[in-house]
Coordinates of C-alpha atoms in Angstrom, one line a residue:
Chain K
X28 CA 21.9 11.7 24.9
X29 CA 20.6 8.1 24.3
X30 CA 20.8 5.5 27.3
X31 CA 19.9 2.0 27.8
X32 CA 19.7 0.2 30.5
X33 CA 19.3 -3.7 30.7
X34 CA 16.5 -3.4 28.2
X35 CA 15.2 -7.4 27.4
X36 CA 13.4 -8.0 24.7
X37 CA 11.2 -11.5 24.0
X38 CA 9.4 -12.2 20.4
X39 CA 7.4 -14.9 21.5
X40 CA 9.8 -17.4 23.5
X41 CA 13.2 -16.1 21.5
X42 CA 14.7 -13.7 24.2
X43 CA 16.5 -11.6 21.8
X44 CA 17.8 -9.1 24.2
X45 CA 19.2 -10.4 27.5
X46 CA 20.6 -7.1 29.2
X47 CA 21.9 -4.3 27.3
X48 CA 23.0 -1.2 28.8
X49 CA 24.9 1.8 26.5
X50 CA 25.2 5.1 26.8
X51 CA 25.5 7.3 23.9
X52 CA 26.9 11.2 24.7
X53 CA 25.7 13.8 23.0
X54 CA 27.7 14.3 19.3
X55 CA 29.4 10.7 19.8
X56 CA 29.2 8.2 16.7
X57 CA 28.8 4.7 17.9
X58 CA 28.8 1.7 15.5
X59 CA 27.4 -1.7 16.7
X60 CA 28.8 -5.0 15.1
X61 CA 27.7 -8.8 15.4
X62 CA 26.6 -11.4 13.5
X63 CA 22.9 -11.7 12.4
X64 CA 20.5 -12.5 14.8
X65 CA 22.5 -11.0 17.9
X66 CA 19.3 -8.5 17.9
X67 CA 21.4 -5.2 16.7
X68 CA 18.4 -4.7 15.1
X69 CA 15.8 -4.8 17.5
X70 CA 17.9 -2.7 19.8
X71 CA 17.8 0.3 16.9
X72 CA 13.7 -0.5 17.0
X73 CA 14.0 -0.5 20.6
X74 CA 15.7 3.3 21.1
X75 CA 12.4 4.4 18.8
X76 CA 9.8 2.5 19.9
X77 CA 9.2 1.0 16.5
X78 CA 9.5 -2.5 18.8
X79 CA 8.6 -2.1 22.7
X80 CA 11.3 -3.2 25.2
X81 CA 9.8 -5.9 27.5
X82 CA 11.9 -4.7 30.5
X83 CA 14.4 -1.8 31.4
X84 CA 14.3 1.5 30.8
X85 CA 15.6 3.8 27.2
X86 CA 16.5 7.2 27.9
X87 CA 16.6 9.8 25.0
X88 CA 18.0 13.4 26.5
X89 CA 16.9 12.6 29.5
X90 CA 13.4 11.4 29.1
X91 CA 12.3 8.1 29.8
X92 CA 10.7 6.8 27.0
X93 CA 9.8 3.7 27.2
X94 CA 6.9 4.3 29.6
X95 CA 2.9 3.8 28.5
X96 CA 1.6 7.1 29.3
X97 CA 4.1 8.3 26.4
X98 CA 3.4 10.0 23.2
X99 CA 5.0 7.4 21.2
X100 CA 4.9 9.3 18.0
X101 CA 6.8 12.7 19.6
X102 CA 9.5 10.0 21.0
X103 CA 9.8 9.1 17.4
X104 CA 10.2 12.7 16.2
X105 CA 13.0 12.7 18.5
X106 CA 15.4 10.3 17.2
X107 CA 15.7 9.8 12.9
X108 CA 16.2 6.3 11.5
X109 CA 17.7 5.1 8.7
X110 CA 16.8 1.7 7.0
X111 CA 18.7 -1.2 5.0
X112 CA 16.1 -1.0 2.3
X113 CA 15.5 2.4 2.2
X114 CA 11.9 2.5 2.8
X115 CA 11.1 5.8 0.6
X116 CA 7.9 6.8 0.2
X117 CA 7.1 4.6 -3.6
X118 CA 4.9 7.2 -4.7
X119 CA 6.6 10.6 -3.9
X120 CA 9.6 12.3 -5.2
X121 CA 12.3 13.1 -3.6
X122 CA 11.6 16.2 -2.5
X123 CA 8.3 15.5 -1.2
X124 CA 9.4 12.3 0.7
X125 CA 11.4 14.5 2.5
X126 CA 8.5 17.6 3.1
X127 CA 6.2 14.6 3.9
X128 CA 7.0 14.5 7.7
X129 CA 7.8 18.3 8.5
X130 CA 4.0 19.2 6.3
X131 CA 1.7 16.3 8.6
X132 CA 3.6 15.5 11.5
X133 CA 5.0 19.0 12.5
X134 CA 2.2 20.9 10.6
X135 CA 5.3 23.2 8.9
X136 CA 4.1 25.1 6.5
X137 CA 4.4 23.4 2.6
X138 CA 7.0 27.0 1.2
X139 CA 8.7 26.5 4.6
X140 CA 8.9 22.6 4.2
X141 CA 10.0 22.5 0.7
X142 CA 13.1 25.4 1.2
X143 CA 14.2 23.1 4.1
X144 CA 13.9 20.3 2.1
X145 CA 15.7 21.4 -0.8
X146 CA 18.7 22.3 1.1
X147 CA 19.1 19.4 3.2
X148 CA 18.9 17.2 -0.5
X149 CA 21.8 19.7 -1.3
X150 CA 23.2 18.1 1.9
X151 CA 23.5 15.1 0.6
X152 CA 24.4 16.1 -2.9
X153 CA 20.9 15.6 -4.6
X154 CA 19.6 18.9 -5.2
X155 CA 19.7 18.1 -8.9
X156 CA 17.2 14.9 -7.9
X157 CA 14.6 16.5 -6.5
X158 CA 11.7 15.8 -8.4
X159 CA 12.6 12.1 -9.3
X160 CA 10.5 9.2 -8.2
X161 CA 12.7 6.6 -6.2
X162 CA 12.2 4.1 -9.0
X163 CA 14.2 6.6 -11.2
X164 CA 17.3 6.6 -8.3
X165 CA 20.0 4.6 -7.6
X166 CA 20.6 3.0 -4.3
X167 CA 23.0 5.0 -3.2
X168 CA 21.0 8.2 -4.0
X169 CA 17.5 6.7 -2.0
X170 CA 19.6 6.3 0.4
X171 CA 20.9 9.5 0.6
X172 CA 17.0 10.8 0.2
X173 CA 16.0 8.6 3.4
X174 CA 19.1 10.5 5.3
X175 CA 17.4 13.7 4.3
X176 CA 13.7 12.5 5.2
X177 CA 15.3 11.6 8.6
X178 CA 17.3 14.9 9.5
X179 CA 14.2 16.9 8.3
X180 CA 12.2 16.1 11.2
X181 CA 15.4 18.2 13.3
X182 CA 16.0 14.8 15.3
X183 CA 18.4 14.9 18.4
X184 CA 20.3 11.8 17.3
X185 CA 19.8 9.5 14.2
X186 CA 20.0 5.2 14.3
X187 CA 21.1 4.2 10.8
X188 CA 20.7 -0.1 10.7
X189 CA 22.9 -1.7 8.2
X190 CA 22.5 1.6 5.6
X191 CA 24.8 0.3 2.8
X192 CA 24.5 -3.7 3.1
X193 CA 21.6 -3.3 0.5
X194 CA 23.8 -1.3 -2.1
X195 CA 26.0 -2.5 -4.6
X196 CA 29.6 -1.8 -3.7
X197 CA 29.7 1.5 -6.2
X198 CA 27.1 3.3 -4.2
X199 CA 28.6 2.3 -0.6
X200 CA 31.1 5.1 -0.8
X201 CA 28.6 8.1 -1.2
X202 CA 26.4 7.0 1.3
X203 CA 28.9 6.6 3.7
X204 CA 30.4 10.1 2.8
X205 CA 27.0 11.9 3.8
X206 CA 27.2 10.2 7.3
X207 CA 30.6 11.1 7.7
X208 CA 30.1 14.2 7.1
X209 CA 26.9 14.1 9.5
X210 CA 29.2 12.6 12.2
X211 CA 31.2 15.6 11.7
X212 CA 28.9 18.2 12.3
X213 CA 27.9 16.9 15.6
X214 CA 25.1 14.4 15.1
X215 CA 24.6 11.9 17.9
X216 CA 24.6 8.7 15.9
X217 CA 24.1 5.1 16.5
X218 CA 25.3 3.3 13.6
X219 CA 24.3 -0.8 12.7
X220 CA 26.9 -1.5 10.1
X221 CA 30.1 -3.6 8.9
X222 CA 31.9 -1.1 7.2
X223 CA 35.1 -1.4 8.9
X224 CA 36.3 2.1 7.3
X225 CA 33.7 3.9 8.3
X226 CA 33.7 2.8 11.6
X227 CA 37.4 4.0 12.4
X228 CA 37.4 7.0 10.5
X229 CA 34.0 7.9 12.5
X230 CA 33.6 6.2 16.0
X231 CA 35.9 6.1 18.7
X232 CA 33.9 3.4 20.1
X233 CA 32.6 -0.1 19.2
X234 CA 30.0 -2.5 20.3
X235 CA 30.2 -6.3 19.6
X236 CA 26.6 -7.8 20.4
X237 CA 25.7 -11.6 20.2
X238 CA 23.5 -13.2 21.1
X239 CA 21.1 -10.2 22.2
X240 CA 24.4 -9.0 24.8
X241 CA 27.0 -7.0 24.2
X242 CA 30.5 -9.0 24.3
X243 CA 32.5 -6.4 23.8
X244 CA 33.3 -3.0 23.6
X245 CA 35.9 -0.5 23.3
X246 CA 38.5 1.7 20.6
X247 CA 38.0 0.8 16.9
X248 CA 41.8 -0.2 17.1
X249 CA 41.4 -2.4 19.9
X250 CA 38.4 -4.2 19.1
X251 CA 39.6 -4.8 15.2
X252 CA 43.3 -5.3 16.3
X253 CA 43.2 -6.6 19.8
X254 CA 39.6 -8.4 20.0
X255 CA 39.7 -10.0 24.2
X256 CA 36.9 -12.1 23.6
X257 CA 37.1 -15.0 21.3
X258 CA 34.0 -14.3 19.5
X259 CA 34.7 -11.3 18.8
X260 CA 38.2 -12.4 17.1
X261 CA 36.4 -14.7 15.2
X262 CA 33.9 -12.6 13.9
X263 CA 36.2 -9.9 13.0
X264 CA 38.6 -11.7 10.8
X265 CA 35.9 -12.8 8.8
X266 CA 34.6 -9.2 8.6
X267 CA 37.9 -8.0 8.1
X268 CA 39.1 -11.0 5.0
Chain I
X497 CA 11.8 11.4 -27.0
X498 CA 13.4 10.1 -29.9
X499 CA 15.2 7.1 -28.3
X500 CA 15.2 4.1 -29.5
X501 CA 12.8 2.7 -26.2
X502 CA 10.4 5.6 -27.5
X503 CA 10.8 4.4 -31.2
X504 CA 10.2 1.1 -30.9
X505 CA 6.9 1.9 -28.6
X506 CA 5.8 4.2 -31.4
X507 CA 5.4 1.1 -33.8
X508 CA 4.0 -0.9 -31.5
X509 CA 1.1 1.1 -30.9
X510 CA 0.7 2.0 -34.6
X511 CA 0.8 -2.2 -35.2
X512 CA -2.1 -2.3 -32.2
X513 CA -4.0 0.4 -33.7
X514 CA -4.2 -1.0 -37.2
X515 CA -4.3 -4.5 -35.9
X516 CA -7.7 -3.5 -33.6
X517 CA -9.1 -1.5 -36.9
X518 CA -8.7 -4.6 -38.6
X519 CA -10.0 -7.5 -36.1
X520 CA -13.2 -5.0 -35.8
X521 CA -14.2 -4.3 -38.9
X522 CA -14.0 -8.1 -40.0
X523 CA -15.9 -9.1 -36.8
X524 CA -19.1 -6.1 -37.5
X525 CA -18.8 -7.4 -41.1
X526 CA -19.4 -11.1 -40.2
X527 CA -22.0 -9.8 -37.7
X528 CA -24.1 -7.7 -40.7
X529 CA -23.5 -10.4 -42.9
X530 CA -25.6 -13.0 -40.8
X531 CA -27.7 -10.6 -39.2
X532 CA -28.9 -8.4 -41.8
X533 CA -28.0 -10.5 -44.5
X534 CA -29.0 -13.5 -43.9
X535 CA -31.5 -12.9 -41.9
X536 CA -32.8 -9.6 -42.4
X537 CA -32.9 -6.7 -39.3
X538 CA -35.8 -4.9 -39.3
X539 CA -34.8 -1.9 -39.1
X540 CA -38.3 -0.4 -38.1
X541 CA -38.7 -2.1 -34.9
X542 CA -35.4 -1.5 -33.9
X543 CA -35.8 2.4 -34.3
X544 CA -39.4 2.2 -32.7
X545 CA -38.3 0.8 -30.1
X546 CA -35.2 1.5 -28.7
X547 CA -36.3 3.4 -25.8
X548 CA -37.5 0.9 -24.0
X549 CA -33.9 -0.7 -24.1
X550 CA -32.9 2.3 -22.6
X551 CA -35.4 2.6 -19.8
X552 CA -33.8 -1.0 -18.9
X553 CA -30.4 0.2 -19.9
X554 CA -30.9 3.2 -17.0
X555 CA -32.0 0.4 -14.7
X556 CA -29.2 -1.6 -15.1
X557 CA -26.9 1.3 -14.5
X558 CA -28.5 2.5 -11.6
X559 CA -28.7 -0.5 -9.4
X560 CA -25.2 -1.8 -10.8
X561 CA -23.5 1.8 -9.8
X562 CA -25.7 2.4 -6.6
X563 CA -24.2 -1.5 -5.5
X564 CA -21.2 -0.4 -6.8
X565 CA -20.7 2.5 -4.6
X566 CA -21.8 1.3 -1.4
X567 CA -20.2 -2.0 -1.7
X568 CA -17.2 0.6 -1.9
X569 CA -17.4 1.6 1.7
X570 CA -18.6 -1.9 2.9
X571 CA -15.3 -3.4 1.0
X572 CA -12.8 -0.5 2.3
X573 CA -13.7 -0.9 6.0
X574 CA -13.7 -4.9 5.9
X575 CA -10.6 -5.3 3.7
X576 CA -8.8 -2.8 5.9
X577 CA -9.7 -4.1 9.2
X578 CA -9.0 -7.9 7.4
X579 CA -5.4 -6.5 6.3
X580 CA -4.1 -5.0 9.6
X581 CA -2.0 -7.4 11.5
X582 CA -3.5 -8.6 15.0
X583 CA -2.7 -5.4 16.9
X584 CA -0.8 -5.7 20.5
X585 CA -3.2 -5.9 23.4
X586 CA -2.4 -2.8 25.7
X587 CA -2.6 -3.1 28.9
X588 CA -6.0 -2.5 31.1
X589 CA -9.7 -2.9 30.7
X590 CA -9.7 -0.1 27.9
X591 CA -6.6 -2.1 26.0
X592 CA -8.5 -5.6 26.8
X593 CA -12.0 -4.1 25.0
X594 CA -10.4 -2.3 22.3
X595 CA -8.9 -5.6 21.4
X596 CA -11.8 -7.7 21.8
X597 CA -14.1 -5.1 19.3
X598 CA -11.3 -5.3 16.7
X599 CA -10.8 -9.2 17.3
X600 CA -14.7 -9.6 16.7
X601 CA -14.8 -7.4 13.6
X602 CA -12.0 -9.0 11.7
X603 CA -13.7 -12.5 12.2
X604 CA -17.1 -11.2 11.6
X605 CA -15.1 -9.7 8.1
X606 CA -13.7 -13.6 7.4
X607 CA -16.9 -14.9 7.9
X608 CA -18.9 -12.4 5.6
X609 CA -16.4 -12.9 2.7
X610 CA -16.4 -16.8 3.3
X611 CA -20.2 -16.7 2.7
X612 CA -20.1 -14.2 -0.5
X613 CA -17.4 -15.6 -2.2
X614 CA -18.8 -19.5 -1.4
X615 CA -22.1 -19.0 -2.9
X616 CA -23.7 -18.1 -6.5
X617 CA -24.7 -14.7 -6.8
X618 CA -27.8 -16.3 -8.3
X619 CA -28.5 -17.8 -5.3
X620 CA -27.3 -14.7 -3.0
X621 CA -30.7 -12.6 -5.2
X622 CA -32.9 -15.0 -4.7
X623 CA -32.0 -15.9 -0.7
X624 CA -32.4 -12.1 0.0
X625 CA -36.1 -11.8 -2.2
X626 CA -37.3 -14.0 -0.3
X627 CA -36.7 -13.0 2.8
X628 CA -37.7 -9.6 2.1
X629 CA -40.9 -11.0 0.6
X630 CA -41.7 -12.7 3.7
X631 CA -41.0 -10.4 6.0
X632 CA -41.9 -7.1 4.1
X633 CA -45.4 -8.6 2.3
X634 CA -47.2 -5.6 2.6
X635 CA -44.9 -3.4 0.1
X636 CA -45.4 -3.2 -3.3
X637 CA -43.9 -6.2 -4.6
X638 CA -42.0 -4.0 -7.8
X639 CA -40.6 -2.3 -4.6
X640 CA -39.4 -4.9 -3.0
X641 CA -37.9 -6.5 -5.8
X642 CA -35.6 -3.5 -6.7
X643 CA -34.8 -3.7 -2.7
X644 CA -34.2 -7.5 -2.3
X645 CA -32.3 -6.8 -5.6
X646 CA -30.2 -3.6 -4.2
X647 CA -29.2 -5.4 -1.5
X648 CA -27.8 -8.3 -2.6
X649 CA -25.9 -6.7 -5.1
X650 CA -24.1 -4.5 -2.5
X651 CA -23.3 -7.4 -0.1
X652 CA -22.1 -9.3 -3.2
X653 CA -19.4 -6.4 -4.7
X654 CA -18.9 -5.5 -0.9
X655 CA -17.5 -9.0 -0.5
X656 CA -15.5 -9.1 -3.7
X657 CA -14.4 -5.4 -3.1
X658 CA -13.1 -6.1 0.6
X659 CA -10.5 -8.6 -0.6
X660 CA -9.5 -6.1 -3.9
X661 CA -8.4 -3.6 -1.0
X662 CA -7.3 -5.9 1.5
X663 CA -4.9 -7.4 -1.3
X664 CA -4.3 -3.5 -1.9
X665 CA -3.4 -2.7 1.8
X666 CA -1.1 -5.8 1.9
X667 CA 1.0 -5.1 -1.0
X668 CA 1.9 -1.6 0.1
X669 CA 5.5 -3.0 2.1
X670 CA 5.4 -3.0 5.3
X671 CA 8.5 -0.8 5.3
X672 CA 6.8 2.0 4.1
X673 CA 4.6 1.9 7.1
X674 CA 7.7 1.5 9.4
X675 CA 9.6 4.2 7.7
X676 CA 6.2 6.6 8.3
X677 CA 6.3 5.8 11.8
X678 CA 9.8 6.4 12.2
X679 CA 9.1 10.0 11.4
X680 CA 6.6 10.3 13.7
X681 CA 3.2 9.1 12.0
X682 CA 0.6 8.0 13.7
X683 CA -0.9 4.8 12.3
X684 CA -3.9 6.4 11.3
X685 CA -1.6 9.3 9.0
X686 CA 0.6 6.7 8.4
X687 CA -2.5 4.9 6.4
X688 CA -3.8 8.1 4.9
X689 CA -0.6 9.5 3.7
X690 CA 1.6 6.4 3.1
X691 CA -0.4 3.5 2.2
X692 CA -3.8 4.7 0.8
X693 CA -1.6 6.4 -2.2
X694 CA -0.2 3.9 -3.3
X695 CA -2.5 1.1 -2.4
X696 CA -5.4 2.9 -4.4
X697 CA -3.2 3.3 -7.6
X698 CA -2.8 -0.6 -7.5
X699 CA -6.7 -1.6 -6.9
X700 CA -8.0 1.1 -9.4
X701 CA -7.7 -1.9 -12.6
X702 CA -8.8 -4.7 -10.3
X703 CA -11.7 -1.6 -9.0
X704 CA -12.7 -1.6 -12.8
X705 CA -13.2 -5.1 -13.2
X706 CA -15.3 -5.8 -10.5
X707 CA -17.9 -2.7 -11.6
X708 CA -17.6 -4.5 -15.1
X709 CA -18.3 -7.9 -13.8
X710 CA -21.5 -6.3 -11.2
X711 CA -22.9 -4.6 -14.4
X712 CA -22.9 -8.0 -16.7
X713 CA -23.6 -9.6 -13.3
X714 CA -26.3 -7.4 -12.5
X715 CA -28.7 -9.3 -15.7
X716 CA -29.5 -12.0 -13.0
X717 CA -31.7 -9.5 -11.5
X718 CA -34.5 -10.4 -13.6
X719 CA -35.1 -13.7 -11.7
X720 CA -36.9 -11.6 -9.0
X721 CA -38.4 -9.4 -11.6
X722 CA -36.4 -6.5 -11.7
X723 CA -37.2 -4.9 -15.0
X724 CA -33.5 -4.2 -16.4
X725 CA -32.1 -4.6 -19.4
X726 CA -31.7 -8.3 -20.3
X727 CA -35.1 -9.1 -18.9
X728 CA -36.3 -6.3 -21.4
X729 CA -34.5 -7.8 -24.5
X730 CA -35.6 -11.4 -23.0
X731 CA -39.8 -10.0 -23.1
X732 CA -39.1 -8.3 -26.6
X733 CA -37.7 -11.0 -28.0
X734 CA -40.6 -13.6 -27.2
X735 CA -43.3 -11.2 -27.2
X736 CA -42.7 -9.7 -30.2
X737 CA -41.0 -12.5 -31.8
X738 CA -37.3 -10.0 -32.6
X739 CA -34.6 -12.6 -31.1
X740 CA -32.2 -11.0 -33.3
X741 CA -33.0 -7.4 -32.8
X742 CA -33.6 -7.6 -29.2
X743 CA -30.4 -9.0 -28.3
X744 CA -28.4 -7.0 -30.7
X745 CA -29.6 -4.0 -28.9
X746 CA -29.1 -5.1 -25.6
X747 CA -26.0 -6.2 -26.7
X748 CA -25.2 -2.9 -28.2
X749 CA -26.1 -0.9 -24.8
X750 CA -23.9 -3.2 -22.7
X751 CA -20.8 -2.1 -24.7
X752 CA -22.1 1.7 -24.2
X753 CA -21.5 1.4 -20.4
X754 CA -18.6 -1.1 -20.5
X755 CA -16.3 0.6 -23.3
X756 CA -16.8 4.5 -22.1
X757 CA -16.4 3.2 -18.5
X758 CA -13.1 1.0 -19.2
X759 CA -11.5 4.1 -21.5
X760 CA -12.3 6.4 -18.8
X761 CA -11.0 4.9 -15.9
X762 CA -7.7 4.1 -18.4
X763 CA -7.5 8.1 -18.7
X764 CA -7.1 8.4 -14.5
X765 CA -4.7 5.3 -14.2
X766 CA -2.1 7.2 -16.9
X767 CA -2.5 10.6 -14.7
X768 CA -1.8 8.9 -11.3
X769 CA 0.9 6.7 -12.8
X770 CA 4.5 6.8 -10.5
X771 CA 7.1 5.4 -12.2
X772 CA 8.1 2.2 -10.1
X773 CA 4.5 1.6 -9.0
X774 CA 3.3 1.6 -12.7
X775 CA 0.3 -1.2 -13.3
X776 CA -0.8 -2.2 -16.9
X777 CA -4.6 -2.3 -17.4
X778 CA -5.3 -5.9 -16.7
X779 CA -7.9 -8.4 -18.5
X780 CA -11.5 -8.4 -17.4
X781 CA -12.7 -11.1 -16.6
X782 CA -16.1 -12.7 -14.5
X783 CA -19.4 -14.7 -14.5

């Protein structure tokens, strides 16, 4: 569903990717771990164009992407994202920052927009929140609402980067919950995070990056239990304490 | 309703209220008491001649809102193209011009504020009068002067305005935008339906002040002989020898624009309120 291969990525003279390659099946859950700065980030950006890869090519069902003659905004449509900070729309409710997208990128129609939306903020357990302004939620619950906003554009896969390190450790649990249960039904996810849980319950593989490469990858078990490369064994039990 | 937040808000604004009532009347009684008092207002000339306060009251308003208005547009297009981050160069002869034009602009932008916001207004009215005068010397000189006047004015608020909206633009996160293109905006949606919102709910109070401080600016028209309303009490009060009357009047029709306009534009900020982007009416201040 989503492939990569040796993508490089340069801000300015920092060469923050240096070669990756993945490949991402369709319905597979795939968490990426590393320390800040190994560029786990700007591989996310990279799969949606939000940053441009310098070299290589991303594929997403099929379709090269990154090429200039492409509609950058339908490549978007094609693959959700999911931010640390949220990102909802200040000065919209919840319901509307989910309609936003489907009503003026799609051109859905507002009745059709706003049944859609409702049920996919049942989804994640918010129908009651529907008209609050994300100033009146709590982090765990704009979370949820950016989840929504994502999956209502029908995306083919969904990148979530670090979704729970901004939340205070009573909200983790909810948040994770409505991506399990996304995992579940099939979504083709790629998933930034250090929630150690989450990532055994849900991915049956693992990628350590540092140092804009990936180190190592493999079995949840394997890389938490039996880390080969010595980086990754150090930066695993300091996840893990 | 009824909680204690509510409650305690509730006596606030009863405390304002009666606090307000109280500061006014004691400031309009010290006023009457000097003015009419003391010194006696006739009362005659004032009610004789009050419309030709208002004939310079209408001039004032006009030129201020016209300025105003324009200055808008000028102000929106600089401050936006002054707020964008230096866009990536695409590839070609196409991507290589594009950048160039918008790479001119913006510096054209810095320049254009630099000079606005580095110089008297005073000396702004005057630079442009004379230049017209010069090189227009065949119009009618009344003409010109509401021209030279017209024009200055707009480049002045145009300059001011620019940097209200740029500072508007740039305090919208930049995660908003990123989240907008994630789903598929394009930058130009992603500005009308993201960022625009919210950024005009946050320059509407800075918006306000800078139509209140063009309006009170605006008297410093009369040094190229525009007719408005300070240069109107300014003739009354020397020609007709009414220093008191004259300026109470003109005083008098300042606060008929100001107040209404401030209380009206207080009205729209408390419908568009959002809660978490919520801005309190700030101080006005200029000149």
């Amino acid at each position: 569903m989503i492939r990569v291969e040796d993508v490089h990525k340069y801000f300015g003279t920092l060469h923050v990717l240096r070669g990756i390659s993945l490949d991402v099946s369709k319905g597979e859950a795939l968490v990426i771990i590393g320390p800040s700065g190994s560029g786990k980030s700007t591989l996310l950006r990279c799969i949606n164009l939000l940053v441009e890869p310098d070299a290589g090519r991303v594929f997403i069902d099929g379709v090269h992407v990154n090429r200039h003659d492409i509609n950058r905004e339908w490549v978007r449509q094609q693959v959700g994202m999911v931010f640390q900070s949220f990102n909802l729309f200040t000065h919209l409710t919840a319901l509307e920052n989910v309609m936003l997208g489907p009503i003026r990128v799609k051109g859905v129609s507002r009745e059709q927009a706003e049944d859609k939306a409702k049920q996919l903020l049942a989804r994640v357990g918010l129908a009651a929140k529907a008209n609050a302004y994300p100033a009146e939620l709590s982090g765990g619950q704009q979370q949820r609402v950016a989840i929504a906003r994502a999956l209502a554009m029908d995306p083919k896969a969904m990148l979530f980067d670090e979704p729970t390190s901004a939340l205070d450790p009573e909200y983790i649990r909810e948040v994770l919950d409505a991506m399990t249960a996304l995992a579940r039904d099939g979504m083709t996810m790629i998933v930034v995070t250090h929630e150690m849980g989450f990532a055994s319950n849900v991915a049956k593989r693992i990628v350590f990056m540092d140092g804009g490469v990936i180190l190592e990858e493999g079995h949840p078990q394997e890389i938490f239990e039996h880390p080969k490369q010595e980086r990754t064994r150090a930066f695993v039990s300091k996840i893990l304490r | 309703m009824g909680s204690l937040e509510d409650l305690r808000r509730q006596r606030t604004r009863t405390f304002d209220t009666i606090a307000a009532v109280v500061l006014t009347i004691g400031i309009v009684g010290v006023l009457l008491e000097v003015l009419v008092g003391r010194y006696g207002l006739n009362w005659t000339y004032i009610a004789s001649a009050w419309p030709t306060y208002l004939r310079g009251a209408w001039v004032t308003f006009y030129v201020t809102t016209v300025s105003y208005i324009v200055g808008m547009g000028i102000g929106f297009i600089i401050g936006w193209a002054r707020a964008a981050r230096v866009s990536v160069r695409k590839p070609g002869a196409q991507g290589a011009a594009v950048f160039g034009v918008k790479y001119t602009l913006r510096r054209m932008g810095d320049g254009y504020v630099a000079a606005i916001r580095g110089t008297p207004l005073f000396v702004q009215i005057v630079f442009v009068s004379s230049v017209l005068v010069i090189r227009f010397s065949s119009l009618d000189p009344n003409q010109l002067a509401l021209i030279a006047g017209l024009v200055a004015l707009t480049a002045n608020t145009g300059g001011y305005q620019s940097e209200i909206f740029r500072a508007g633009i740039q305090t919208v996160h930049t995660g908003q935008v990123e989240a907008a293109r994630a789903i598929g905006f394009s930058r130009w949606k992603a500005m009308r339906h993201v960022v625009l919102p919210q950024a005009l709910r946050l320059v509407i109070p800075p918006l306000t002040n800078e139509y209140i401080g063009l309006l009170k600016a605006s008297s410093l028209l009369l040094v190229i002989g525009i007719v408005e309303l300070t240069e109107i009490g300014r003739r009354e009060a020397f020609f007709q020898g009414k220093p008191f009357e004259s300026f109470a009047i003109v005083t008098g029709l300042y606060l008929l624009i100001t107040v209404p306009v401030s209380k009206i534009v207080e009205y729209i900020e408390r419908r568009l309120r959002v809660p978490g982007l919520g801005i309190q009416a700030a101080p006005t201040t200029r000149v």
